[in-house]
Coordinates of C-alpha atoms and ligand atoms in Angstrom, one line a residue:
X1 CA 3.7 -29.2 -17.7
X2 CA 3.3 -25.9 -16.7
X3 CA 6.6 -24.3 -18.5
X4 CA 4.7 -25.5 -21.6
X5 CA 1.6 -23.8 -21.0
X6 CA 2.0 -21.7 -24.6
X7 CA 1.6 -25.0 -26.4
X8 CA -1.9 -25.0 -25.5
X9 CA -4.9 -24.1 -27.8
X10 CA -7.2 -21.2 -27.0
X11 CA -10.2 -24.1 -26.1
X12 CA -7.6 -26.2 -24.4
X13 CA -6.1 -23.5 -21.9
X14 CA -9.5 -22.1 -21.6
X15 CA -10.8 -26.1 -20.2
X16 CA -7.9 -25.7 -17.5
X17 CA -8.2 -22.6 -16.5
X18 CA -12.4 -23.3 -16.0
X19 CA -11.5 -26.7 -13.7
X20 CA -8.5 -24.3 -11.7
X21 CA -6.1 -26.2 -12.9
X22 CA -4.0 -23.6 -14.0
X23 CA -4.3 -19.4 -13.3
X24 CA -4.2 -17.0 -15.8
X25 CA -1.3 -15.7 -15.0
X26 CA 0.8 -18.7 -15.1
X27 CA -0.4 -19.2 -18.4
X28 CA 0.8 -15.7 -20.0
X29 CA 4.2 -16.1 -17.9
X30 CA 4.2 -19.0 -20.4
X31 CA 3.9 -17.2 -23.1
X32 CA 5.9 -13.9 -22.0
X33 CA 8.3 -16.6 -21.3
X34 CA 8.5 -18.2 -24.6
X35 CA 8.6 -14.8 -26.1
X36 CA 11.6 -13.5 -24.4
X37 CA 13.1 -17.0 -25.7
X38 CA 11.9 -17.2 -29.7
X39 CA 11.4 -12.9 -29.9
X40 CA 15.0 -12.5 -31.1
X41 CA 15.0 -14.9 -33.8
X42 CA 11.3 -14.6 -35.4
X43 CA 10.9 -10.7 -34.6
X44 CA 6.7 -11.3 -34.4
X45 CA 6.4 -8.3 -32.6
X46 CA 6.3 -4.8 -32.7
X47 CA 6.1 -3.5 -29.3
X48 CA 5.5 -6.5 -26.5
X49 CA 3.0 -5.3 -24.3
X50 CA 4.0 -7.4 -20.9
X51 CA 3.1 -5.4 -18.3
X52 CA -0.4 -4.6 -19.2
X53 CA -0.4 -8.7 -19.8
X54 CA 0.4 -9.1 -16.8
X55 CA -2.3 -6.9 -15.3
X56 CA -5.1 -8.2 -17.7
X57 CA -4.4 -12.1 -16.6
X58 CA -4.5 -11.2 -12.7
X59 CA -8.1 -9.5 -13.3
X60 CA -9.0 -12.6 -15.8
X61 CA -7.9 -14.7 -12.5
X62 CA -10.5 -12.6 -10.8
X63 CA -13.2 -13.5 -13.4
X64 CA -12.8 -16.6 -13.0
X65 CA -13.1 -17.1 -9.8
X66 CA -16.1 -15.0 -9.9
X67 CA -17.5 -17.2 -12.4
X68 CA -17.8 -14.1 -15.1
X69 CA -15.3 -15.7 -17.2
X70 CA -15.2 -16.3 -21.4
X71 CA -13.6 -18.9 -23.3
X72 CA -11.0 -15.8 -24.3
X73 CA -10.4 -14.5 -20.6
X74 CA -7.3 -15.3 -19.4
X75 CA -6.3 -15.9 -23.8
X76 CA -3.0 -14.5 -24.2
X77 CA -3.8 -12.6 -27.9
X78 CA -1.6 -10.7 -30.0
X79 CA -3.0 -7.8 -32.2
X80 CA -1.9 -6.7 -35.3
X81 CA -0.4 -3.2 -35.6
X82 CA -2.8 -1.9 -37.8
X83 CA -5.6 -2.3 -34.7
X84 CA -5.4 0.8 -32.9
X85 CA -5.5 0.1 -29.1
X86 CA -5.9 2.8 -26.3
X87 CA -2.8 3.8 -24.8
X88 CA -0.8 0.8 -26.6
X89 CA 1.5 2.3 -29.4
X90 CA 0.0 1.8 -32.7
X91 CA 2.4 1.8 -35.9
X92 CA 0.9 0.2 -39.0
X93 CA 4.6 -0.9 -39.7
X94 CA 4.9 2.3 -41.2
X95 CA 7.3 5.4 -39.5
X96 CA 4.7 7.5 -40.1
X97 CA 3.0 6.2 -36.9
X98 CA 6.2 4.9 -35.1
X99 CA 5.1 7.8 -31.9
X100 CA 1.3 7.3 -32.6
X101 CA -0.8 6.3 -28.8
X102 CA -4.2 6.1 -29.8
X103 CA -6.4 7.6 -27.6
X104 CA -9.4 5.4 -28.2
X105 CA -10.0 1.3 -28.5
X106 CA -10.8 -0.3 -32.1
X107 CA -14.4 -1.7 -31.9
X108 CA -12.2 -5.6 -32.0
X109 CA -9.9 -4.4 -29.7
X110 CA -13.2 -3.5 -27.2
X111 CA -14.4 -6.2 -27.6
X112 CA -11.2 -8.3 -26.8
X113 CA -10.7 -6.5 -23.5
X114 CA -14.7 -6.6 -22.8
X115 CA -13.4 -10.6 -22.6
X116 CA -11.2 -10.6 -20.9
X117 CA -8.5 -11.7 -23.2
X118 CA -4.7 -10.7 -22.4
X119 CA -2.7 -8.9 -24.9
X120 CA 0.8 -9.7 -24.8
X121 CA 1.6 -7.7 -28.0
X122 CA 1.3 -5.7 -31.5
X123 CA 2.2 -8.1 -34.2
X124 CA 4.4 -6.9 -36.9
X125 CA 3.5 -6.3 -40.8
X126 CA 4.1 -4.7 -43.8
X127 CA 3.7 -1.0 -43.8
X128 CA -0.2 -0.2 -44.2
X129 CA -0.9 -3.9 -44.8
X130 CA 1.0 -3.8 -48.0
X131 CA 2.9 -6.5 -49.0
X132 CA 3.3 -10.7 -49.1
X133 CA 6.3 -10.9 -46.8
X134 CA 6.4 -8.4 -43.8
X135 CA 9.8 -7.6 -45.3
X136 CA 8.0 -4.1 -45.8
X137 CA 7.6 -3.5 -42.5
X138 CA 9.3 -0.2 -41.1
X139 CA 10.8 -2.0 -38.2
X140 CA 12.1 -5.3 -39.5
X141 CA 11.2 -8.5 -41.2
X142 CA 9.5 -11.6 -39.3
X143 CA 11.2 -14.7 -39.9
X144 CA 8.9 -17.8 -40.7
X145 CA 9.1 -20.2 -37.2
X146 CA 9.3 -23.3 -39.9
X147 CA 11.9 -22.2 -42.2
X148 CA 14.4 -19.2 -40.5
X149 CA 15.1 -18.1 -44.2
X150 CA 11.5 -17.9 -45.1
X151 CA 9.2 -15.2 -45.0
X152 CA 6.1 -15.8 -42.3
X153 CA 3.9 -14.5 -45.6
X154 CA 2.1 -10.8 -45.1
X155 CA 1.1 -8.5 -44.0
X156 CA -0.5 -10.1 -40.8
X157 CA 2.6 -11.9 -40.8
X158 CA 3.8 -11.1 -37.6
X159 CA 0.3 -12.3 -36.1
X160 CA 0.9 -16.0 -37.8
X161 CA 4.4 -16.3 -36.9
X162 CA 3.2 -15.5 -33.2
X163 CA 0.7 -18.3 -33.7
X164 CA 2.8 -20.7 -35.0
X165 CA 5.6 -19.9 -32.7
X166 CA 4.1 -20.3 -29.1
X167 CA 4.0 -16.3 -29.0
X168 CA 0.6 -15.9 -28.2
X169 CA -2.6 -18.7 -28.4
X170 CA -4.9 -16.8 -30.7
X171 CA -4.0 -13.2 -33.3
X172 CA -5.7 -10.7 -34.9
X173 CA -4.9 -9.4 -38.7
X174 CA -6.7 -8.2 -41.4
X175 CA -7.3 -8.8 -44.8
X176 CA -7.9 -6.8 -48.2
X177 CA -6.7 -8.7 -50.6
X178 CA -5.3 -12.0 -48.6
X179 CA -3.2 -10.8 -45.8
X180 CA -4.7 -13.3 -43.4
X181 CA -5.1 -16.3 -45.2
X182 CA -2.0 -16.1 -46.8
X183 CA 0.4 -16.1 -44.2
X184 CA -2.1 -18.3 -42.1
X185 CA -1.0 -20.9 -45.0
X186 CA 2.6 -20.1 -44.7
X187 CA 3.1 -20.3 -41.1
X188 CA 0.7 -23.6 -40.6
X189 CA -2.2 -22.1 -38.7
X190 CA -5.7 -21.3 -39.4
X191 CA -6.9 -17.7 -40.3
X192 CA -10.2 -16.5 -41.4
X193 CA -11.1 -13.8 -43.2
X194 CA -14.8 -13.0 -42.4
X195 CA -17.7 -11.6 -45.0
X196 CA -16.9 -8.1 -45.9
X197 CA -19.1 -6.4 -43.0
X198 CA -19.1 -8.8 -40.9
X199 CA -16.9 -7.2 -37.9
X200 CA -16.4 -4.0 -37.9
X201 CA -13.3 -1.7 -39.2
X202 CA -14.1 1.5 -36.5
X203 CA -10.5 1.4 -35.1
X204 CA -8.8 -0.4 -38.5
X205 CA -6.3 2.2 -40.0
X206 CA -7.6 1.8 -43.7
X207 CA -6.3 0.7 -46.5
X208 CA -8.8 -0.2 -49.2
X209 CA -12.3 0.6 -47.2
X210 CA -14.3 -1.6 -49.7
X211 CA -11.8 -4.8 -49.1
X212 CA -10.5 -4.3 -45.3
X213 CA -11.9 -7.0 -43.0
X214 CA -10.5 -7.6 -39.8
X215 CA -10.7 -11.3 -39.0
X216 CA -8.6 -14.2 -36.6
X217 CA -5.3 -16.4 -36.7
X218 CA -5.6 -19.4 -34.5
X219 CA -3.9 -23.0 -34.4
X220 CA -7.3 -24.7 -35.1
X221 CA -10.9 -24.0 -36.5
X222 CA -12.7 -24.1 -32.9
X223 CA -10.6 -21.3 -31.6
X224 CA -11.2 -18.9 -35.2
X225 CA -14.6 -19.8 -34.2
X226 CA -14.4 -18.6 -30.8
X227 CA -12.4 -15.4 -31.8
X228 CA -15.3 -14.7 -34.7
X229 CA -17.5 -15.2 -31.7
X230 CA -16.1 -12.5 -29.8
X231 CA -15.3 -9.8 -32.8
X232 CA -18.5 -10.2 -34.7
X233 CA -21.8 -8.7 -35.6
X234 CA -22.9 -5.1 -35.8
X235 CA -21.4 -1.6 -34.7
X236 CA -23.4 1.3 -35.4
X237 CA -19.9 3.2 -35.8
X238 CA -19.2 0.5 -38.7
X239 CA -22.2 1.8 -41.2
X240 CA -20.8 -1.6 -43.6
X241 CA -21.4 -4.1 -40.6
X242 CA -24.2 -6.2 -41.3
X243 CA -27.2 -5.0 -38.9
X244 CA -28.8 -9.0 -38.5
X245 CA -27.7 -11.0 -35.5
X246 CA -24.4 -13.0 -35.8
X247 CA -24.8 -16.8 -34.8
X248 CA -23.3 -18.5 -32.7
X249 CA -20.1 -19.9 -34.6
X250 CA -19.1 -22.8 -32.2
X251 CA -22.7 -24.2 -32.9
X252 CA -21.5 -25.4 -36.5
X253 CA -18.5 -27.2 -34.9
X254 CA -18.4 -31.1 -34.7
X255 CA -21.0 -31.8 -37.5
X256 CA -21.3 -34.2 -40.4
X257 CA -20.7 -32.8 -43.6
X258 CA -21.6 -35.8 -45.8
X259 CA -23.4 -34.3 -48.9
X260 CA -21.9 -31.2 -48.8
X261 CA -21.2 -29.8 -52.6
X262 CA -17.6 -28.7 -52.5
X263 CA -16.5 -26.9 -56.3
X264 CA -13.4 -26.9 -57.3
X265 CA -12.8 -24.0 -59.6
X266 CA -10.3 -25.3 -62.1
X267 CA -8.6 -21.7 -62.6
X268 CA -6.8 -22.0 -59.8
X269 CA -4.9 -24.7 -60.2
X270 CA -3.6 -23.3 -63.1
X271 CA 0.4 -22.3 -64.0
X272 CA 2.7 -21.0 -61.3
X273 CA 1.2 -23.6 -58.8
X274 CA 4.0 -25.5 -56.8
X275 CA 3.8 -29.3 -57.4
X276 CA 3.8 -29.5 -54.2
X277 CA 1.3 -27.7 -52.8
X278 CA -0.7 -28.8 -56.0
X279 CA -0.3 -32.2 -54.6
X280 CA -1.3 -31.5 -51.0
X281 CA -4.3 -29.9 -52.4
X282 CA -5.4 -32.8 -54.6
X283 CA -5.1 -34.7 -51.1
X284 CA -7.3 -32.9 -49.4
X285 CA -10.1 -32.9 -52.1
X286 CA -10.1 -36.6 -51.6
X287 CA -10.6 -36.7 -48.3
X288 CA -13.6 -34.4 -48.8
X289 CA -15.0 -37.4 -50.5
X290 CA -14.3 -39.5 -48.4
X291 CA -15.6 -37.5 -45.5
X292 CA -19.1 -37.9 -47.9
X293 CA -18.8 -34.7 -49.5
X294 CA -19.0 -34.0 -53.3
X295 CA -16.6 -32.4 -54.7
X296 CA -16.8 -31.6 -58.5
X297 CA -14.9 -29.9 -60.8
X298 CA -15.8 -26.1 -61.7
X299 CA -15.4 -23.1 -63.8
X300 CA -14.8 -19.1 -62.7
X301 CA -13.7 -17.6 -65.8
X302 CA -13.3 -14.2 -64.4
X303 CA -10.8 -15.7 -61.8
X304 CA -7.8 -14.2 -64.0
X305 CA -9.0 -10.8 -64.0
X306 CA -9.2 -10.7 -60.1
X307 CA -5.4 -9.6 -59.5
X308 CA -5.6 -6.3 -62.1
X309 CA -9.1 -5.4 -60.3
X310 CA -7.3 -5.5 -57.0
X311 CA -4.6 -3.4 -58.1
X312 CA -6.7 -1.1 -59.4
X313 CA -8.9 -0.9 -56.2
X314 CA -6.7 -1.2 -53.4
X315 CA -4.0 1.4 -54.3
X316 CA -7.0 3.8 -55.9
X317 CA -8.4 3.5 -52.2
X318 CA -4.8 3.5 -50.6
X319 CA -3.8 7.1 -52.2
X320 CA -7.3 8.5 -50.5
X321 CA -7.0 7.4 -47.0
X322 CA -3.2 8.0 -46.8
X323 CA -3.8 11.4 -47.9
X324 CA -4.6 11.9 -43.9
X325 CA -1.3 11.5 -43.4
X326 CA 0.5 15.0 -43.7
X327 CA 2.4 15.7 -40.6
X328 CA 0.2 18.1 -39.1
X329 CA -2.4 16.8 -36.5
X330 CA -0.2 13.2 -35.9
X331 CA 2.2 11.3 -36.9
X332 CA 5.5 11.8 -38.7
X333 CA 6.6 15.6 -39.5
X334 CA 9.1 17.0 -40.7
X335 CA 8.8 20.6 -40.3
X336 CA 12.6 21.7 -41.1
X337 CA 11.4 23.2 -44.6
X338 CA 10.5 26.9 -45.4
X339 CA 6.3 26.3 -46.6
X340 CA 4.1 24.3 -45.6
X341 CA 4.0 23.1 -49.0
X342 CA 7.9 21.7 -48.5
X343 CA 6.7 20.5 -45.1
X344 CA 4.1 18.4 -46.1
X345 CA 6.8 16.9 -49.4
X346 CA 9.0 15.7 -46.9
X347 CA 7.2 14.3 -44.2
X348 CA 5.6 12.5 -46.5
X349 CA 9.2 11.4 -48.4
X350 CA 10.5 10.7 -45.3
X351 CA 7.6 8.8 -43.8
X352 CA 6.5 6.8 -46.1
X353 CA 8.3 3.1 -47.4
X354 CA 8.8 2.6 -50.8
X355 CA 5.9 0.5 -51.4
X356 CA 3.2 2.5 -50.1
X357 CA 4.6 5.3 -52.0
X358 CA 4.2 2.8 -55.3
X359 CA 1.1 2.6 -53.8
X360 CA -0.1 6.0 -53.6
X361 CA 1.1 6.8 -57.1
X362 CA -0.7 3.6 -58.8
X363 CA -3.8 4.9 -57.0
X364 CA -3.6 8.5 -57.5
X365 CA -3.0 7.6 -61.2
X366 CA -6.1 5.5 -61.7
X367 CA -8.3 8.6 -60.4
X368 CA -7.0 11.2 -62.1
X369 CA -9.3 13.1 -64.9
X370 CA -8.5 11.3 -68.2
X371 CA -7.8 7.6 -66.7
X372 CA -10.6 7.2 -64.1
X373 CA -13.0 5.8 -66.7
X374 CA -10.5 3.5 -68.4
X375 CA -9.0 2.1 -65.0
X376 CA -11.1 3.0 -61.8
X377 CA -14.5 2.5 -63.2
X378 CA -13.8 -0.4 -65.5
X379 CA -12.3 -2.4 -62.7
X380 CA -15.1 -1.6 -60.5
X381 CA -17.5 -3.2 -63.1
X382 CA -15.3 -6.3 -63.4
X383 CA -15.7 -6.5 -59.6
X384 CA -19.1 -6.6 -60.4
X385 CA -18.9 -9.7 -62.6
X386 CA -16.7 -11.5 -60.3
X387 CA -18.6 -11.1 -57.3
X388 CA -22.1 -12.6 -60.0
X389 CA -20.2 -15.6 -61.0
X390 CA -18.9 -16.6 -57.6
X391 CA -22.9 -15.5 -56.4
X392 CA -24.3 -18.1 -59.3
X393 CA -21.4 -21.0 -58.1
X394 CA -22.5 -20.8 -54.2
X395 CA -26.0 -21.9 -55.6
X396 CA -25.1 -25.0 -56.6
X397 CA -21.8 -25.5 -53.9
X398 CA -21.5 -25.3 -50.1
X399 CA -18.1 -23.6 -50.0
X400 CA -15.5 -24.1 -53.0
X401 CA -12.0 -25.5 -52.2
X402 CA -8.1 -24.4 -53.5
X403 CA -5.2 -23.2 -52.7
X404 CA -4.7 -20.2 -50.5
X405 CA -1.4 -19.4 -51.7
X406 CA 0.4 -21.2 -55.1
X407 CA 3.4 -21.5 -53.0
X408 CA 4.9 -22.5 -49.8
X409 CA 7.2 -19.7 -48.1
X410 CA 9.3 -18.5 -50.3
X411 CA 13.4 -17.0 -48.8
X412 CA 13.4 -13.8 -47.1
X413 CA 14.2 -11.6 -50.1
X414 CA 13.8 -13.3 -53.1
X415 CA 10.6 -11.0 -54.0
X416 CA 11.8 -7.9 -53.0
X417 CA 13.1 -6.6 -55.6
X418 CA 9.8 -7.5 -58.1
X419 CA 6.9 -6.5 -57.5
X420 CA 5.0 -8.3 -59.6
X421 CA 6.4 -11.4 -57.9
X422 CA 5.2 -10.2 -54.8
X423 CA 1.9 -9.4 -56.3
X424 CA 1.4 -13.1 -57.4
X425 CA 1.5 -14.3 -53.6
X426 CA -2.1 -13.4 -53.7
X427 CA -3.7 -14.8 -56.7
X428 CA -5.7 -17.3 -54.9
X429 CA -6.8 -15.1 -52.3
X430 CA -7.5 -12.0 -54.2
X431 CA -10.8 -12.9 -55.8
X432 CA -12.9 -14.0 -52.6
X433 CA -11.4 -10.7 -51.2
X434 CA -12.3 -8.6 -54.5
X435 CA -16.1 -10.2 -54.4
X436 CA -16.2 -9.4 -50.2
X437 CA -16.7 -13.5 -49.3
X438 CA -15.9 -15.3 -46.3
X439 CA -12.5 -17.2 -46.9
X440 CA -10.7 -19.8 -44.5
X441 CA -7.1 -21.2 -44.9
X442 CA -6.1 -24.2 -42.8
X443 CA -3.2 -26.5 -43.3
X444 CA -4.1 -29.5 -45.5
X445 CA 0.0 -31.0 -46.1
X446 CA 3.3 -29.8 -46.7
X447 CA 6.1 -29.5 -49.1
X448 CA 9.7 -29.3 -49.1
X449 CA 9.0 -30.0 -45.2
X450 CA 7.1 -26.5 -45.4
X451 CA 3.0 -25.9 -44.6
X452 CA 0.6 -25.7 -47.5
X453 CA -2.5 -24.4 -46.8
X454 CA -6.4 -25.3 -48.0
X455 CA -8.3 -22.5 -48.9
X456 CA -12.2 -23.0 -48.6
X457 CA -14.6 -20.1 -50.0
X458 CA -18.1 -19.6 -48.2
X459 CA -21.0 -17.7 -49.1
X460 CA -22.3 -14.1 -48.3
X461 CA -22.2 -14.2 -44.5
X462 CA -22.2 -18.0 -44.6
X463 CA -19.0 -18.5 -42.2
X464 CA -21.0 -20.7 -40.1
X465 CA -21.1 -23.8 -43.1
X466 CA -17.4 -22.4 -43.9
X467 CA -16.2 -23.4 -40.5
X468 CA -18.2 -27.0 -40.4
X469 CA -16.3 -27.6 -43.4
X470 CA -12.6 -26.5 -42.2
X471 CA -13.8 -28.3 -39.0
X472 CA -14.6 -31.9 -40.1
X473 CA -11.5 -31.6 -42.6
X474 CA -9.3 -30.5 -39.6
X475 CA -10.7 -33.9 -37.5
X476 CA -10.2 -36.2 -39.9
X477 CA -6.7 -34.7 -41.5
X478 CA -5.2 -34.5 -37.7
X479 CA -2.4 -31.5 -38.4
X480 CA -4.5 -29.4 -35.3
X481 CA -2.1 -27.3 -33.5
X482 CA 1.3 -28.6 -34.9
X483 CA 3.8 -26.2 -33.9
X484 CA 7.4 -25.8 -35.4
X485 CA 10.7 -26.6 -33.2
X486 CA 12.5 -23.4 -33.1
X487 CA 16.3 -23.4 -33.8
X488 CA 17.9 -21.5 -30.4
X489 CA 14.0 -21.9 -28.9
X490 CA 14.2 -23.9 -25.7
X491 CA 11.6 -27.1 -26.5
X492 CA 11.7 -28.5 -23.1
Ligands
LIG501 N1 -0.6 -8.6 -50.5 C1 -1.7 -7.8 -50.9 C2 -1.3 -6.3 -51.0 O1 -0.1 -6.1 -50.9 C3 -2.8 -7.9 -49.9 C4 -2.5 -7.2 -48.6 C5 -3.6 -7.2 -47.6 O2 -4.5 -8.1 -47.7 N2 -3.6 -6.3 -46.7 O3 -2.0 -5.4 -51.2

């Protein structure tokens, strides 16, 4: 079995490389392996990192046999390009960064390394985490490993493709307004976005700082668990990370859920859902009751105001931390111009995609003197009610259950060229992300032979009951670690 290794879960590698039954290494050739085979067609990666790989499974070897080991040494992970890593090439998708070597470790990526886990790569994603698709990344689109046509869903879709593909065991993204859960629910795998505060950003290239959470993509709910495990809890160079002890997330895996309260917020099954996924949904809910659960019907009124918040937010955030970016200290420049003033225009012409640049003018236009009040402020006080009415729903439910995305993956440019469209992608993840709660998507079905994925909404720092939840429905539904046959990918 050993040319198979990448098939493995996180938890199942982790078993056999504890009994000696298989090394380290021989479990990222597996995966190196599989890349060099699938790489071509799905395009999950930015830059592959395979001799450092290499290096990091021979000393996770050594920690084994020393007895020092994790359940993530020896994990082949891949890390989104947004999660700058010491030394590794760090892009964002964008060509602004396409030469940028950080010269320091994110807090996750620490943490990862402190592990013992192996990075095999930098996922690919839509420039500066904006998008649906990955189609906006700077250096290609990912293909989804289900549907070639398809989009993998964005922007961590270069981390859930590698998931889903045999690329890697377990990924990193993050997630402002959906980019985990979404194309976690696209590609067939699990991703979690965590509590906002939860793990810390130091190390994120930002986006929108009230929104960003970095959080894990993995092909079942024990080995999100395990990743949360790793990534979590406070860094005094995070001053949002929550300063109270993280538990243990693996402890709430493998328990009964009977009489859990599980709402159903009837907004979001409202127009634009597929019948499909609609369906698979519906599904799912049932077997909440049967698993003893009860699930009840429920009403977020404020759920439709969510999506204008967010773009109201996210870019207003977007055109402040991008202003960083104007050719001087790093990155992109273009110095060919006679001022510094012409400098600066073109750099930022030239480096910069068109939808960051949509971005940055949506943002800048909400802040400016005369529209702040009307825009800016007003959607931060409709954040406000959002984030009460989902507080007053979690005390009466455990977690509340729909879909992650109203669609299943849509064709590699059919949204391109409307934004709106794109913009849609993330209805149903867009208000957990607005009101800063803990979100899971796992796959609960499919449609047009495509995955649909569940989306279950926690409270406050209340990823512990989330995963139970996502757990017992994962037992009992039996989709765990299904992986897609690659056209032109060897499937011994
Ligand atoms: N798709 C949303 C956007 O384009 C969310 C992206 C994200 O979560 N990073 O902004």
């Amino acid at each position: 079995m050993t040319h198979e290794l990448w098939r493995l879960t996180a938890h199942e590698a982790h078993e056999l490389l504890r009994r000696r039954e298989i090394t380290c290494v021989e479990l990222t050739e597996s995966v190196l392996q599989r890349i060099e085979e699938v790489e071509p067609t799905i395009h999950a990666y930015i830059t592959v990192t395979a001799e450092l790989a290499l290096e990091q499974a021979r000393e996770a070897d050594e920690r084994y046999a020393a007895g020092t080991a994790t359940p993530l040494t020896g994990i082949p992970v891949a890390v989104k390009d947004v999660i700058v890593t010491k030394g590794v090439r760090t892009t964002a998708g964008s060509r602004m960064l396409e030469n940028f070597i950080p010269p320091f470790d994110s807090h996750v990526a620490e943490r990862l390394r402190r592990a013992g886990a192996v990075m095999v790569g930098k996922a690919n994603m839509d420039e500066f985490a904006m998008g649906s698709s990955t189609e906006r990344s700077a250096f290609g689109p990912t293909r989804n490993p289900w549907a070639l046509d398809r989009v993998p869903g964005g922007s961590s879709g270069g981390s859930a493709a590698a998931v889903a593909a045999g690329e890697c065991l377990v990924a990193l993204g993050s997630d402002t307004g959906g980019s985990i859960r979404q194309p976690a629910a696209l590609c067939g795998v699990v991703g979690l976005d965590p509590t906002y505060g939860r793990v810390s950003r130091y190390g994120l290239i930002a986006f929108g700082s009230s929104l960003d959470q970095i959080g894990p993509i993995g092909r079942d709910v024990e080995d999100v668990a395990t990743m949360l495990d790793c990534i979590g809890g406070h860094d005094p160079r995070d001053s949002t990370t929550n300063p109270e002890p993280m538990p243990d997330m693996r402890h709430y895996l493998g328990r009964d859920i009977r009489g859990m309260r599980i709402g159903v917020p009837k907004e979001y099954f409202a127009e634009g859902i597929e019948p499909g996924v609609r369906d698979a949904v519906e599904r799912a809910l049932r077997r909440f009751e049967d698993l003893g659960c009860e699930v009840e019907e429920c009403s977020l009124p404020s759920t439709k105001y969510a999506l204008a918040v967010y773009y109201l937010i996210a870019p207003s955030e977007a055109s402040a931390n991008l202003a960083r970016y104007d050719g001087v200290k790093y990155g992109f420049s273009d110095r060919s111009h006679g001022s510094m003033w012409e400098n600066l225009e073109h750099t930022r012409a030239k480096g910069f995609g068109d939808e960051v640049k949509r971005r940055i003018m949506l943002g800048t236009y909400a802040l400016s003197a005369g529209y702040y009040d009307a825009y800016y402020l007003k959607a931060q006080k409709v954040r406000t009610v959002i984030h009460q009415e989902f507080a007053r729903a979690f005390e009466r439910y455990d977690v509340l259950a729909t879909p992650t995305s109203p669609v299943v993956a849509f064709p590699l440019g059919s949204r391109l060229d409307d934004p709106y469209a794109m913009y849609l992608a993330d209805v149903c993840t867009l208000p957990a992300a607005v009101a800063g709660l803990p979100a899971i998507s796992l796959p609960c079905g499919e449609s047009e032979g495509l995955p649909v994925g569940l989306q279950l909404i926690g409270n406050f720092f209340d990823e512990g009951r989330l995963l139970m939840v996502a757990h017992a429905f994962e037992r009992s539904f039996g989709w765990a670690n299904r992986l897609p046959e690659i056209p032109g990918g060897r499937t011994p």
